Amino acid sequence: MEAANLLYRDPALYDVIQSDSTGAGMCQTLIEMYRPDARTLVDFGCGTGRDLEILAKRFECTGLDLQPGMVDYARQARPELDIRIGDMRTVRLRRCVDVVTCLGNSLAYVHDNNEITQVFATFAAHAQRGSLLVLCSPVAPITSTEPMTATVDTPSGPATVTIRHEWDLRTQINTMHRHWVLTSGDEAQDEIRRRVLLPRELEQYAERAGFEVLDMIDSSGGRLAGPTAYTVARYT
């Protein structure tokens, strides 16, 4: 998956930059709407556990991530959480939960059709009748090629990042090229490749695994319009 991502190589930096994530809040809103009695939750691709920390105030949670460095950091930063190394294409916890989540675009790092099918099989393996699946993933490409520069607060001070997007229609992969200028003056480059599953395509993967899609909403919580969607589905 995306070990080339600078933020995966520096989990502390990742944790700070993700501090304004609304993923956990959106996830809780959807759970309250469609499964308010839910008690147990498994999050695939939990990263440093920032969203899981919020969800754990409401649910009995387990988090899994493929990157050992992220898991090690999460265990040190949030030792109260149950966070494990696991590949969402193959991992089996041998138990079912009320809610299965995959937030932070984690699903988009699986590019191959067969492997996406494997991931949905993993979701289904941890679900029982009535369980919810909540996903956050890109459902439309970013096609603009104009570079964008922003200032990012980091633990060592402000850094500058210039971002350029590239869209490959044949593979449905959006590549984000980033050039970082850190506070120290050091420079770094990385790239992130995300597979875009269009809404009907995403719905088909879910249905084949036994899930009925209940809703897809924009990251702002409204009608689906932006490149990223929150999808909620029920295991039938």
mmCIF file of C-alpha atoms in Angstrom:
data_model
loop_
_atom_site.group_PDB
_atom_site.id
_atom_site.type_symbol
_atom_site.label_atom_id
_atom_site.label_comp_id
_atom_site.label_asym_id
_atom_site.label_seq_id
_atom_site.Cartn_x
_atom_site.Cartn_y
_atom_site.Cartn_z
ATOM 1 C CA MET A 1 0.000 0.000 0.000
ATOM 2 C CA GLU A 2 1.219 3.599 0.556
ATOM 3 C CA ALA A 3 4.528 3.362 2.479
ATOM 4 C CA ALA A 4 5.868 6.140 0.196
ATOM 5 C CA ASN A 5 3.578 8.590 1.993
ATOM 6 C CA LEU A 6 5.720 10.961 4.104
ATOM 7 C CA LEU A 7 3.065 11.039 6.805
ATOM 8 C CA TYR A 8 3.141 7.252 7.110
ATOM 9 C CA ARG A 9 6.897 7.446 7.598
ATOM 10 C CA ASP A 10 6.383 10.084 10.306
ATOM 11 C CA PRO A 11 3.306 9.034 12.325
ATOM 12 C CA ALA A 12 3.644 11.955 14.772
ATOM 13 C CA LEU A 13 3.373 14.401 11.862
ATOM 14 C CA TYR A 14 0.422 12.420 10.483
ATOM 15 C CA ASP A 15 -1.295 12.626 13.867
ATOM 16 C CA VAL A 16 -0.972 16.421 14.033
ATOM 17 C CA ILE A 17 -2.102 17.011 10.457
ATOM 18 C CA GLN A 18 -5.127 14.742 10.955
ATOM 19 C CA SER A 19 -6.137 16.516 14.160
ATOM 20 C CA ASP A 20 -8.958 18.368 12.384
ATOM 21 C CA SER A 21 -10.440 15.195 10.883
ATOM 22 C CA THR A 22 -14.227 14.996 11.044
ATOM 23 C CA GLY A 23 -14.315 11.283 10.204
ATOM 24 C CA ALA A 24 -15.225 10.048 13.679
ATOM 25 C CA GLY A 25 -18.004 12.618 14.028
ATOM 26 C CA MET A 26 -19.516 11.762 10.654
ATOM 27 C CA CYS A 27 -19.266 8.077 11.475
ATOM 28 C CA GLN A 28 -21.064 8.508 14.802
ATOM 29 C CA THR A 29 -23.817 10.544 13.138
ATOM 30 C CA LEU A 30 -24.489 7.743 10.629
ATOM 31 C CA ILE A 31 -24.438 5.072 13.330
ATOM 32 C CA GLU A 32 -26.934 7.028 15.438
ATOM 33 C CA MET A 33 -29.192 7.333 12.404
ATOM 34 C CA TYR A 34 -29.136 3.693 11.330
ATOM 35 C CA ARG A 35 -27.996 1.578 14.306
ATOM 36 C CA PRO A 36 -28.349 3.557 17.565
ATOM 37 C CA ASP A 37 -28.102 0.408 19.688
ATOM 38 C CA ALA A 38 -24.635 -0.479 18.331
ATOM 39 C CA ARG A 39 -22.045 -1.374 20.970
ATOM 40 C CA THR A 40 -19.086 -2.998 19.183
ATOM 41 C CA LEU A 41 -16.955 -1.656 16.326
ATOM 42 C CA VAL A 42 -13.937 -2.670 14.242
ATOM 43 C CA ASP A 43 -12.052 -0.016 12.248
ATOM 44 C CA PHE A 44 -9.908 -1.187 9.327
ATOM 45 C CA GLY A 45 -7.054 1.166 8.409
ATOM 46 C CA CYS A 46 -7.146 2.965 11.757
ATOM 47 C CA GLY A 47 -3.792 4.742 11.323
ATOM 48 C CA THR A 48 -2.608 6.358 14.563
ATOM 49 C CA GLY A 49 -5.971 5.725 16.222
ATOM 50 C CA ARG A 50 -7.104 9.344 16.343
ATOM 51 C CA ASP A 51 -10.617 8.586 15.066
ATOM 52 C CA LEU A 52 -10.719 5.356 17.064
ATOM 53 C CA GLU A 53 -9.950 7.273 20.259
ATOM 54 C CA ILE A 54 -13.117 9.314 19.733
ATOM 55 C CA LEU A 55 -15.226 6.318 18.744
ATOM 56 C CA ALA A 56 -13.989 4.349 21.779
ATOM 57 C CA LYS A 57 -15.808 6.790 24.063
ATOM 58 C CA ARG A 58 -19.053 5.384 22.680
ATOM 59 C CA PHE A 59 -18.214 1.871 21.431
ATOM 60 C CA GLU A 60 -16.120 -1.152 22.341
ATOM 61 C CA CYS A 61 -13.501 -0.770 19.610
ATOM 62 C CA THR A 62 -10.726 -2.658 17.862
ATOM 63 C CA GLY A 63 -8.496 -1.019 15.271
ATOM 64 C CA LEU A 64 -6.298 -2.596 12.607
ATOM 65 C CA ASP A 65 -3.693 -1.106 10.313
ATOM 66 C CA LEU A 66 -1.192 -2.555 7.864
ATOM 67 C CA GLN A 67 1.651 -0.136 8.682
ATOM 68 C CA PRO A 68 3.715 -1.358 11.702
ATOM 69 C CA GLY A 69 5.079 2.144 12.327
ATOM 70 C CA MET A 70 1.577 3.567 12.607
ATOM 71 C CA VAL A 71 0.493 0.804 14.967
ATOM 72 C CA ASP A 72 3.589 1.222 17.162
ATOM 73 C CA TYR A 73 2.958 4.973 17.407
ATOM 74 C CA ALA A 74 -0.757 4.423 18.141
ATOM 75 C CA ARG A 75 0.033 1.984 20.943
ATOM 76 C CA GLN A 76 2.412 4.476 22.549
ATOM 77 C CA ALA A 77 0.188 7.537 22.079
ATOM 78 C CA ARG A 78 -3.084 5.786 22.959
ATOM 79 C CA PRO A 79 -2.241 2.724 25.069
ATOM 80 C CA GLU A 80 -5.843 2.346 26.212
ATOM 81 C CA LEU A 81 -6.928 1.351 22.696
ATOM 82 C CA ASP A 82 -6.912 -2.156 21.194
ATOM 83 C CA ILE A 83 -4.903 -1.575 18.004
ATOM 84 C CA ARG A 84 -3.355 -4.406 16.014
ATOM 85 C CA ILE A 85 -1.379 -4.980 12.834
ATOM 86 C CA GLY A 86 -3.618 -6.453 10.161
ATOM 87 C CA ASP A 87 -4.111 -6.494 6.394
ATOM 88 C CA MET A 88 -7.744 -5.769 5.612
ATOM 89 C CA ARG A 89 -7.549 -7.971 2.544
ATOM 90 C CA THR A 90 -6.961 -11.085 4.622
ATOM 91 C CA VAL A 91 -7.304 -10.486 8.387
ATOM 92 C CA ARG A 92 -9.923 -12.399 10.369
ATOM 93 C CA LEU A 93 -10.654 -11.621 14.012
ATOM 94 C CA ARG A 94 -13.128 -14.524 14.187
ATOM 95 C CA ARG A 95 -15.871 -12.409 15.723
ATOM 96 C CA CYS A 96 -18.696 -10.245 14.453
ATOM 97 C CA VAL A 97 -19.426 -6.669 15.499
ATOM 98 C CA ASP A 98 -22.263 -4.183 15.238
ATOM 99 C CA VAL A 99 -20.302 -1.705 13.093
ATOM 100 C CA VAL A 100 -17.450 -2.155 10.623
ATOM 101 C CA THR A 101 -15.682 1.046 9.596
ATOM 102 C CA CYS A 102 -12.995 1.968 7.060
ATOM 103 C CA LEU A 103 -12.301 5.692 7.259
ATOM 104 C CA GLY A 104 -9.645 8.137 6.106
ATOM 105 C CA ASN A 105 -9.642 6.912 2.484
ATOM 106 C CA SER A 106 -8.016 3.632 3.571
ATOM 107 C CA LEU A 107 -10.065 1.659 1.044
ATOM 108 C CA ALA A 108 -8.615 3.799 -1.779
ATOM 109 C CA TYR A 109 -5.143 2.375 -1.185
ATOM 110 C CA VAL A 110 -6.349 -0.978 -2.506
ATOM 111 C CA HIS A 111 -6.099 -0.656 -6.284
ATOM 112 C CA ASP A 112 -6.736 -4.117 -7.716
ATOM 113 C CA ASN A 113 -10.329 -5.257 -8.390
ATOM 114 C CA ASN A 114 -9.783 -8.721 -6.903
ATOM 115 C CA GLU A 115 -8.178 -7.260 -3.801
ATOM 116 C CA ILE A 116 -11.071 -4.821 -3.358
ATOM 117 C CA THR A 117 -13.369 -7.846 -3.446
ATOM 118 C CA GLN A 118 -11.190 -9.441 -0.754
ATOM 119 C CA VAL A 119 -11.523 -6.333 1.413
ATOM 120 C CA PHE A 120 -15.311 -6.416 1.187
ATOM 121 C CA ALA A 121 -15.198 -10.109 2.060
ATOM 122 C CA THR A 122 -13.259 -9.117 5.188
ATOM 123 C CA PHE A 123 -15.918 -6.559 6.048
ATOM 124 C CA ALA A 124 -18.601 -9.241 5.632
ATOM 125 C CA ALA A 125 -16.631 -11.754 7.725
ATOM 126 C CA HIS A 126 -16.896 -9.392 10.704
ATOM 127 C CA ALA A 127 -20.581 -8.579 10.197
ATOM 128 C CA GLN A 128 -23.815 -10.278 11.152
ATOM 129 C CA ARG A 129 -27.369 -9.564 10.072
ATOM 130 C CA GLY A 130 -28.047 -5.895 10.805
ATOM 131 C CA SER A 131 -24.402 -4.855 11.180
ATOM 132 C CA LEU A 132 -23.479 -1.511 9.651
ATOM 133 C CA LEU A 133 -20.599 -0.772 7.291
ATOM 134 C CA VAL A 134 -19.386 2.847 7.260
ATOM 135 C CA LEU A 135 -16.825 3.871 4.627
ATOM 136 C CA CYS A 136 -15.058 7.103 3.759
ATOM 137 C CA SER A 137 -13.552 6.948 0.276
ATOM 138 C CA PRO A 138 -13.117 8.952 -2.940
ATOM 139 C CA VAL A 139 -16.010 8.499 -5.378
ATOM 140 C CA ALA A 140 -15.002 11.077 -7.996
ATOM 141 C CA PRO A 141 -11.602 12.047 -9.415
ATOM 142 C CA ILE A 142 -9.722 15.260 -8.821
ATOM 143 C CA THR A 143 -8.889 16.236 -12.389
ATOM 144 C CA SER A 144 -7.378 19.702 -11.912
ATOM 145 C CA THR A 145 -3.644 19.701 -12.644
ATOM 146 C CA GLU A 146 -2.951 23.175 -11.263
ATOM 147 C CA PRO A 147 -0.511 23.051 -8.306
ATOM 148 C CA MET A 148 -1.810 24.206 -4.926
ATOM 149 C CA THR A 149 0.419 25.438 -2.096
ATOM 150 C CA ALA A 150 -0.563 25.475 1.567
ATOM 151 C CA THR A 151 1.020 26.010 4.963
ATOM 152 C CA VAL A 152 0.756 23.121 7.410
ATOM 153 C CA ASP A 153 1.380 23.302 11.153
ATOM 154 C CA THR A 154 3.781 20.590 12.309
ATOM 155 C CA PRO A 155 5.308 19.763 15.732
ATOM 156 C CA SER A 156 8.473 21.641 14.730
ATOM 157 C CA GLY A 157 6.727 24.652 13.184
ATOM 158 C CA PRO A 158 4.989 25.574 9.921
ATOM 159 C CA ALA A 159 5.842 23.641 6.767
ATOM 160 C CA THR A 160 4.898 24.391 3.189
ATOM 161 C CA VAL A 161 3.460 21.746 0.906
ATOM 162 C CA THR A 162 2.787 22.066 -2.820
ATOM 163 C CA ILE A 163 0.294 19.543 -4.177
ATOM 164 C CA ARG A 164 -0.299 18.498 -7.767
ATOM 165 C CA HIS A 165 -2.924 15.941 -8.840
ATOM 166 C CA GLU A 166 -2.788 13.484 -11.726
ATOM 167 C CA TRP A 167 -5.743 11.397 -12.929
ATOM 168 C CA ASP A 168 -5.403 8.094 -14.819
ATOM 169 C CA LEU A 169 -8.801 7.194 -16.246
ATOM 170 C CA ARG A 170 -7.742 3.694 -17.315
ATOM 171 C CA THR A 171 -6.780 2.621 -13.790
ATOM 172 C CA GLN A 172 -9.118 5.045 -11.967
ATOM 173 C CA ILE A 173 -6.196 6.142 -9.833
ATOM 174 C CA ASN A 174 -5.679 9.688 -8.591
ATOM 175 C CA THR A 175 -2.023 10.394 -7.807
ATOM 176 C CA MET A 176 -1.246 13.233 -5.427
ATOM 177 C CA HIS A 177 2.323 14.520 -5.819
ATOM 178 C CA ARG A 178 3.527 16.531 -2.814
ATOM 179 C CA HIS A 179 6.633 18.646 -2.351
ATOM 180 C CA TRP A 180 7.330 19.535 1.275
ATOM 181 C CA VAL A 181 9.533 22.346 2.586
ATOM 182 C CA LEU A 182 9.948 21.682 6.297
ATOM 183 C CA THR A 183 10.688 24.191 9.045
ATOM 184 C CA SER A 184 14.331 23.076 9.079
ATOM 185 C CA GLY A 185 14.636 23.971 5.407
ATOM 186 C CA ASP A 186 14.830 20.329 4.424
ATOM 187 C CA GLU A 187 12.737 19.266 1.460
ATOM 188 C CA ALA A 188 10.890 16.024 0.848
ATOM 189 C CA GLN A 189 8.714 14.591 -1.875
ATOM 190 C CA ASP A 190 6.111 11.889 -1.744
ATOM 191 C CA GLU A 191 3.148 10.670 -3.718
ATOM 192 C CA ILE A 192 -0.160 9.084 -2.776
ATOM 193 C CA ARG A 193 -2.063 6.878 -5.210
ATOM 194 C CA ARG A 194 -5.764 6.425 -4.500
ATOM 195 C CA ARG A 195 -8.221 4.257 -6.406
ATOM 196 C CA VAL A 196 -11.503 6.021 -7.094
ATOM 197 C CA LEU A 197 -14.578 3.810 -6.865
ATOM 198 C CA LEU A 198 -17.510 5.581 -8.483
ATOM 199 C CA PRO A 199 -20.747 5.488 -6.446
ATOM 200 C CA ARG A 200 -22.495 2.729 -8.424
ATOM 201 C CA GLU A 201 -19.272 0.738 -8.562
ATOM 202 C CA LEU A 202 -18.816 1.025 -4.797
ATOM 203 C CA GLU A 203 -22.431 -0.012 -4.309
ATOM 204 C CA GLN A 204 -21.873 -3.111 -6.450
ATOM 205 C CA TYR A 205 -18.840 -4.242 -4.416
ATOM 206 C CA ALA A 206 -20.882 -3.793 -1.247
ATOM 207 C CA GLU A 207 -23.920 -5.674 -2.559
ATOM 208 C CA ARG A 208 -21.834 -8.607 -3.763
ATOM 209 C CA ALA A 209 -20.487 -8.952 -0.222
ATOM 210 C CA GLY A 210 -23.992 -8.964 1.265
ATOM 211 C CA PHE A 211 -24.430 -5.290 2.182
ATOM 212 C CA GLU A 212 -27.356 -3.071 1.222
ATOM 213 C CA VAL A 213 -26.267 0.544 0.719
ATOM 214 C CA LEU A 214 -28.512 2.839 2.744
ATOM 215 C CA ASP A 215 -27.007 6.233 1.946
ATOM 216 C CA MET A 216 -24.044 8.100 0.473
ATOM 217 C CA ILE A 217 -23.416 11.635 1.648
ATOM 218 C CA ASP A 218 -20.834 14.316 1.016
ATOM 219 C CA SER A 219 -18.009 14.936 3.484
ATOM 220 C CA SER A 220 -19.961 18.032 4.588
ATOM 221 C CA GLY A 221 -22.881 15.800 5.543
ATOM 222 C CA GLY A 222 -25.141 16.897 2.695
ATOM 223 C CA ARG A 223 -26.160 15.593 -0.710
ATOM 224 C CA LEU A 224 -23.361 13.723 -2.494
ATOM 225 C CA ALA A 225 -21.448 16.310 -4.536
ATOM 226 C CA GLY A 226 -17.751 16.304 -3.670
ATOM 227 C CA PRO A 227 -14.947 13.885 -4.482
ATOM 228 C CA THR A 228 -15.209 12.061 -1.134
ATOM 229 C CA ALA A 229 -18.241 10.221 0.196
ATOM 230 C CA TYR A 230 -19.367 8.635 3.428
ATOM 231 C CA THR A 231 -21.201 5.415 2.618
ATOM 232 C CA VAL A 232 -23.370 3.552 5.110
ATOM 233 C CA ALA A 233 -24.621 0.036 4.368
ATOM 234 C CA ARG A 234 -26.384 -2.735 6.295
ATOM 235 C CA TYR A 235 -25.408 -6.413 6.202
ATOM 236 C CA THR A 236 -28.388 -8.446 5.073
#
